[in-house]
Short mmCIF file of C-alpha atoms in Angstrom, two decimals:
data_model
loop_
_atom_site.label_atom_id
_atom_site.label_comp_id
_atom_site.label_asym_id
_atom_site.label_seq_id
_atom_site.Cartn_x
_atom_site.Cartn_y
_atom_site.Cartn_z
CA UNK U 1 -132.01 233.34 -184.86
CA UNK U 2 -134.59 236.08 -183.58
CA UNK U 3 -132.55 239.06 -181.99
CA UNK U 4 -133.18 240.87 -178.60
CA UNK U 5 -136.53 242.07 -178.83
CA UNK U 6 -137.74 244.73 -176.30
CA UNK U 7 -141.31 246.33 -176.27
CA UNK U 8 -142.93 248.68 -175.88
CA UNK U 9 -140.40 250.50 -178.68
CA UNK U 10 -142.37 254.18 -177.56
CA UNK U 11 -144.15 255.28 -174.48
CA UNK U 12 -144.80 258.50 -172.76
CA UNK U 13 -145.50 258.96 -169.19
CA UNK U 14 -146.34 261.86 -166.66
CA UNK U 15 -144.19 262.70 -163.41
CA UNK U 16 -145.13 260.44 -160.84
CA UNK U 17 -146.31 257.16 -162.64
CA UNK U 18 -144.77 254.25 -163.23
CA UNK U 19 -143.37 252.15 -166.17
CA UNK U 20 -142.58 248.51 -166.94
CA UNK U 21 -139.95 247.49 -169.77
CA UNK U 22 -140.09 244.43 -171.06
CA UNK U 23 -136.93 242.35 -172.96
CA UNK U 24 -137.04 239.00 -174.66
CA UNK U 25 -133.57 237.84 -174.94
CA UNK U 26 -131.63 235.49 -177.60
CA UNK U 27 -132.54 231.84 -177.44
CA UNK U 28 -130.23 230.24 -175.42
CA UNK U 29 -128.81 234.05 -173.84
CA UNK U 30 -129.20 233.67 -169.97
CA UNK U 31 -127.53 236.92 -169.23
CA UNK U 32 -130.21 240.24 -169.44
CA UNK U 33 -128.31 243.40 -168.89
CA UNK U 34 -130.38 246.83 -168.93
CA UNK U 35 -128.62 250.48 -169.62
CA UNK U 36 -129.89 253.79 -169.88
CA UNK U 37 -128.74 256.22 -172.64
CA UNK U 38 -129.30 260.13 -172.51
CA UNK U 39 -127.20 262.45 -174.54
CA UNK U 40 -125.65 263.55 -171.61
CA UNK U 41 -124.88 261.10 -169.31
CA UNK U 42 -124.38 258.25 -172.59
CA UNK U 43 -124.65 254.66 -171.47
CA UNK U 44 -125.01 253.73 -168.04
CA UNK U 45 -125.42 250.19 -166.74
CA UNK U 46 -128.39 250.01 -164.67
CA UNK U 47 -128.13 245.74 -163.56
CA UNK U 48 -127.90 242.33 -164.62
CA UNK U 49 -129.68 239.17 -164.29
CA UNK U 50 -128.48 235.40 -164.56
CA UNK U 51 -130.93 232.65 -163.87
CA UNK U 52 -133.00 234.48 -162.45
CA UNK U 53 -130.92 236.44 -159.95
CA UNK U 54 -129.64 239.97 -159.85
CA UNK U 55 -125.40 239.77 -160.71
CA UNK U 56 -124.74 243.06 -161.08
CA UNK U 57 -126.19 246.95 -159.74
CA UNK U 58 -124.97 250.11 -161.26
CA UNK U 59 -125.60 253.51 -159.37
CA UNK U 60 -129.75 254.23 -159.79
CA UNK U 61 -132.18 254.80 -157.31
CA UNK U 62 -133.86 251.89 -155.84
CA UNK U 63 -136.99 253.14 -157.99
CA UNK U 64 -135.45 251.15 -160.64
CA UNK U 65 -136.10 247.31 -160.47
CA UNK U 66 -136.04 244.21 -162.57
CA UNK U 67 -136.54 240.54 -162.72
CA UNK U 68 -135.59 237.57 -164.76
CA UNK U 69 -137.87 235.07 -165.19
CA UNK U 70 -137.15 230.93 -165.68
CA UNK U 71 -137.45 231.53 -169.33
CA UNK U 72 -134.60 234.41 -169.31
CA UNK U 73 -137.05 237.01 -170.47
CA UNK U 74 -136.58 240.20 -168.03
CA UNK U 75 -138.67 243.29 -167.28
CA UNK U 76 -137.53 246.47 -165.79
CA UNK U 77 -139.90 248.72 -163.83
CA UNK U 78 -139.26 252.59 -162.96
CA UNK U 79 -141.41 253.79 -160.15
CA UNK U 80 -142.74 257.66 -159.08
CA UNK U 81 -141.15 259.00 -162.76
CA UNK U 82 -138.90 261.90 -163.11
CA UNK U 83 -138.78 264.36 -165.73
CA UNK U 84 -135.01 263.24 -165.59
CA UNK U 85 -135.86 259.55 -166.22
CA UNK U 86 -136.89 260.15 -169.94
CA UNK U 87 -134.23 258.16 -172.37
CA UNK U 88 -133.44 255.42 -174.01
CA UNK U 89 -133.72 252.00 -171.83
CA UNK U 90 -131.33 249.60 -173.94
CA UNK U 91 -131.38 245.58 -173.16
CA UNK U 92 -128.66 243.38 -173.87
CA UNK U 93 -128.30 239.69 -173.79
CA UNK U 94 -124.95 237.50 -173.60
CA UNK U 95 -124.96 233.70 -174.11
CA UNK U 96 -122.46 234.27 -170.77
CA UNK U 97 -119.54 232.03 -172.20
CA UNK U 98 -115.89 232.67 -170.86
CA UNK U 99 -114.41 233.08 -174.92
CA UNK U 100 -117.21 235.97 -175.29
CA UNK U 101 -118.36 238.87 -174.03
CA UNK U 102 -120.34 240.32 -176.91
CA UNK U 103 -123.42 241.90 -175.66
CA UNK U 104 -126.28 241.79 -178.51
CA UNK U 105 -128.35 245.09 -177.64
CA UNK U 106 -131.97 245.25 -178.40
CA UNK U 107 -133.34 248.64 -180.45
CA UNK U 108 -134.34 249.76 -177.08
CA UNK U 109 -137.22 251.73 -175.45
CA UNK U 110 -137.35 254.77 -175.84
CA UNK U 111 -138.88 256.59 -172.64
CA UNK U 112 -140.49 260.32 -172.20
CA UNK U 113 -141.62 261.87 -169.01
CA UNK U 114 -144.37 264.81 -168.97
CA UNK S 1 -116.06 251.83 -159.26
CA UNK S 2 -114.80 252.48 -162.90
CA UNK S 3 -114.35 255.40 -165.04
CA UNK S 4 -113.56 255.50 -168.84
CA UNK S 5 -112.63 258.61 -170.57
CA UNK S 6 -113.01 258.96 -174.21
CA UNK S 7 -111.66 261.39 -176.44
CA UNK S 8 -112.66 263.00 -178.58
CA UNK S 9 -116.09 263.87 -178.74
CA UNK S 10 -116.13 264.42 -182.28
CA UNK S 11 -113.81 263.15 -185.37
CA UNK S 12 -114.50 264.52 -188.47
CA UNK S 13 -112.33 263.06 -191.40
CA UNK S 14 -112.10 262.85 -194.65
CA UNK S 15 -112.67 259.64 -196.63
CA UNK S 16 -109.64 257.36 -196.78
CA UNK S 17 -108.12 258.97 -194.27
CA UNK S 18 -107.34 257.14 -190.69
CA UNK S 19 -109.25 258.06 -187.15
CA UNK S 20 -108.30 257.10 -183.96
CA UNK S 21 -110.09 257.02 -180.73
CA UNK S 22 -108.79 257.04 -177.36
CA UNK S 23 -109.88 255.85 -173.72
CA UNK S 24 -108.66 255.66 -170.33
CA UNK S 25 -109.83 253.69 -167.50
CA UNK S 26 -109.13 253.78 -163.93
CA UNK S 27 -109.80 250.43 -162.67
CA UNK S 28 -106.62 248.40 -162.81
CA UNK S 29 -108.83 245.35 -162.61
CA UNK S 30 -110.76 245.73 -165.36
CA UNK S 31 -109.96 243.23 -167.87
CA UNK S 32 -112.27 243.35 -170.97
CA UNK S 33 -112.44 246.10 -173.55
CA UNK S 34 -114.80 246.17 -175.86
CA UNK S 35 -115.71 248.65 -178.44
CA UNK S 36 -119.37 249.29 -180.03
CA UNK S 37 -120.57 251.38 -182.76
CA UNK S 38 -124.00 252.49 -182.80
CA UNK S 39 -125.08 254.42 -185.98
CA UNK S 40 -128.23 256.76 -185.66
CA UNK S 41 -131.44 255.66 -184.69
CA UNK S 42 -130.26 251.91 -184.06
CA UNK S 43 -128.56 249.50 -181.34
CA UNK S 44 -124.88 249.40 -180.71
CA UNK S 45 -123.26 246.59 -182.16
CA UNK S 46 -119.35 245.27 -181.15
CA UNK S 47 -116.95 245.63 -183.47
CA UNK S 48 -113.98 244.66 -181.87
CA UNK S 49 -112.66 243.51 -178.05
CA UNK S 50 -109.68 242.84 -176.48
CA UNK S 51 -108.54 241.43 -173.52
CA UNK S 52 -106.02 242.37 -171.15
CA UNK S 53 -103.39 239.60 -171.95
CA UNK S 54 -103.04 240.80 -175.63
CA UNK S 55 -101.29 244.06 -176.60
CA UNK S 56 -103.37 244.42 -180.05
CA UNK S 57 -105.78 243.11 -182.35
CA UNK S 58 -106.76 243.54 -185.60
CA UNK S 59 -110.00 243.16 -187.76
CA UNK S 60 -109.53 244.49 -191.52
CA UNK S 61 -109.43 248.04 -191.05
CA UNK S 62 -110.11 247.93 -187.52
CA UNK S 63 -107.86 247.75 -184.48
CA UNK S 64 -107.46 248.12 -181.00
CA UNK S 65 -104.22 248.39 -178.97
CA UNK S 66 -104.28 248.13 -174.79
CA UNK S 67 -101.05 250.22 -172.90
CA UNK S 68 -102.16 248.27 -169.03
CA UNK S 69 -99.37 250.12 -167.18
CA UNK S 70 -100.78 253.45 -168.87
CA UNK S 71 -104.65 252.18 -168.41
CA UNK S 72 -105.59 253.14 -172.17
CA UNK S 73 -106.63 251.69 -174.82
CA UNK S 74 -107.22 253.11 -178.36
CA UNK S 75 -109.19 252.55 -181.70
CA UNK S 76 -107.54 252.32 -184.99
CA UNK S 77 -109.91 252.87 -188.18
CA UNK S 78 -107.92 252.90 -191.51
CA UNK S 79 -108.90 253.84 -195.02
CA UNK S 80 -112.57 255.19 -193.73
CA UNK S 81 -115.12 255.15 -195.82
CA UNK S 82 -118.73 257.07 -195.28
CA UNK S 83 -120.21 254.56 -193.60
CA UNK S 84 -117.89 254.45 -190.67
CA UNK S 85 -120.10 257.07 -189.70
CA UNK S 86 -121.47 256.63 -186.29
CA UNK S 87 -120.66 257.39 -182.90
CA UNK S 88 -118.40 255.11 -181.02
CA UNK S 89 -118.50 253.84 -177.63
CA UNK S 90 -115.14 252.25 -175.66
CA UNK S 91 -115.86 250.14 -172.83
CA UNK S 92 -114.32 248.19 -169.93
CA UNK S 93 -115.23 245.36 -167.70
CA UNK S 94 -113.66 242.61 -165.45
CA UNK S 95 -115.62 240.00 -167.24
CA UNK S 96 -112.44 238.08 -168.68
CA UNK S 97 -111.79 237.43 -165.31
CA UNK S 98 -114.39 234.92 -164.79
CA UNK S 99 -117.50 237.41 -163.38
CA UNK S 100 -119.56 238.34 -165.80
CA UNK S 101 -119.74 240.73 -169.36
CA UNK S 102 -122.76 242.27 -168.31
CA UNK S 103 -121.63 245.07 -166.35
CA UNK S 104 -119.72 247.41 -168.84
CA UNK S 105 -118.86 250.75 -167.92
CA UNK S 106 -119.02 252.71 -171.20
CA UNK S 107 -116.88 255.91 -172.26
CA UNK S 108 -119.19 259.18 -173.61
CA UNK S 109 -118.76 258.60 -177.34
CA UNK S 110 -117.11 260.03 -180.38
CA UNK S 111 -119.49 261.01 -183.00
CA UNK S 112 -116.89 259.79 -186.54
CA UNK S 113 -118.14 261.68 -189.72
CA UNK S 114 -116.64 260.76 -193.01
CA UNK S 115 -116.60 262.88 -195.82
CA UNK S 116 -116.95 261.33 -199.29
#
């Protein structure tokens, strides 16, 4: 079975654009979770999707935004970047079964601002 | 909302020896504590949970013990070898109780290094 597979792996932006992650999920995973990882602040959960529909909202700015679509692939968009927004953007899918909570993490995008 | 504390940053031990890792969380509600291990330059990867109606569990040379009055939880690494090396993350959730896993709240980290 093909693991969480998130592209692009590398991408470098300047201040002021915007970006779009993108996360393919585990066949048969219906829950997409997105964190952000920075030496400093370590992992921080960022939100959730199920079926389509936002579950869960950690403490970013509304600039960041994501979507599920019917197929449980999600994307995650930052907009007007911050030199402070460069880090590792790590998806994670669940199968979303009471007897688990594993979260299978994707190798992540990795994220610099100019 | 939830707050984990980990400690400590950094373990360094020598190989065979034991290492033990400690969190706190504030959220008497949380349920679900996971731990992942994410070795450099790749994803973190669970190596062991527990739940909040079980004191400990153990996996090998890994386990985790849960104090609930106390609100920590620790984890156990016996007879470590080199490749224990990694930095490990605790975690905590209410997902046992029927929301979701999604939404873990994650400690900072403890880099383990093992000498051979």
């Amino acid at each position: 079975k093909a693991g969480v597979t998130q592209t692009p792996r590398y991408l470098i932006k300047t201040r002021g654009q915007q970006v779009t992650l993108s996360c393919s999920p585990i066949s048969g995973h219906r829950s997409v979770s997105w964190y952000q990882q920075t030496p400093g602040q370590g992992l921080q959960f960022l939100f959730e999707y199920f079926s389509e529909t936002q579950r869960n909202k950690g403490n970013f700015p509304g600039r960041f935004s994501g979507r599920q679509f019917s197929n449980s692939r999600s994307e995650m968009n930052v907009s007007t970047l911050e030199l402070g927004d460069s880090a590792l953007y790590l998806c994670a899918s669940s199968p979303d079964r009471a007897n688990t909570g594993e979260l299978f993490f994707g190798e992540g995008s990795r994220l610099t601002v100019l | 909302g939830e707050n984990v504390e980990q400690h400590p940053s950094t373990l360094s031990v020598q190989e065979g020896d034991s290492a033990v890792i400690k969190c706190t969380y504030s959220d008497s509600a949380s349920n679900y504590f996971p731990w992942y291990k994410q070795e450099l330059g790749k994803r973190p990867q669970l190596i062991i949970d527990i739940r909040s109606n079980v004191g400990e569990k153990k996996d090998q040379r890994i386990a985790v013990t849960l104090n609930k009055t106390a609100k920590h939880f620790s984890l156990h690494i016996t007879e470590t070898q080199p490749e224990d090396s990694a930095v490990y993350f605790c975690a905590a959730s209410k997902g046992a109780g029927g929301t979701s896993y999604g939404k873990l709240t994650f400690g900072q980290g403890t880099i383990l290094t093992v000498h051979p």
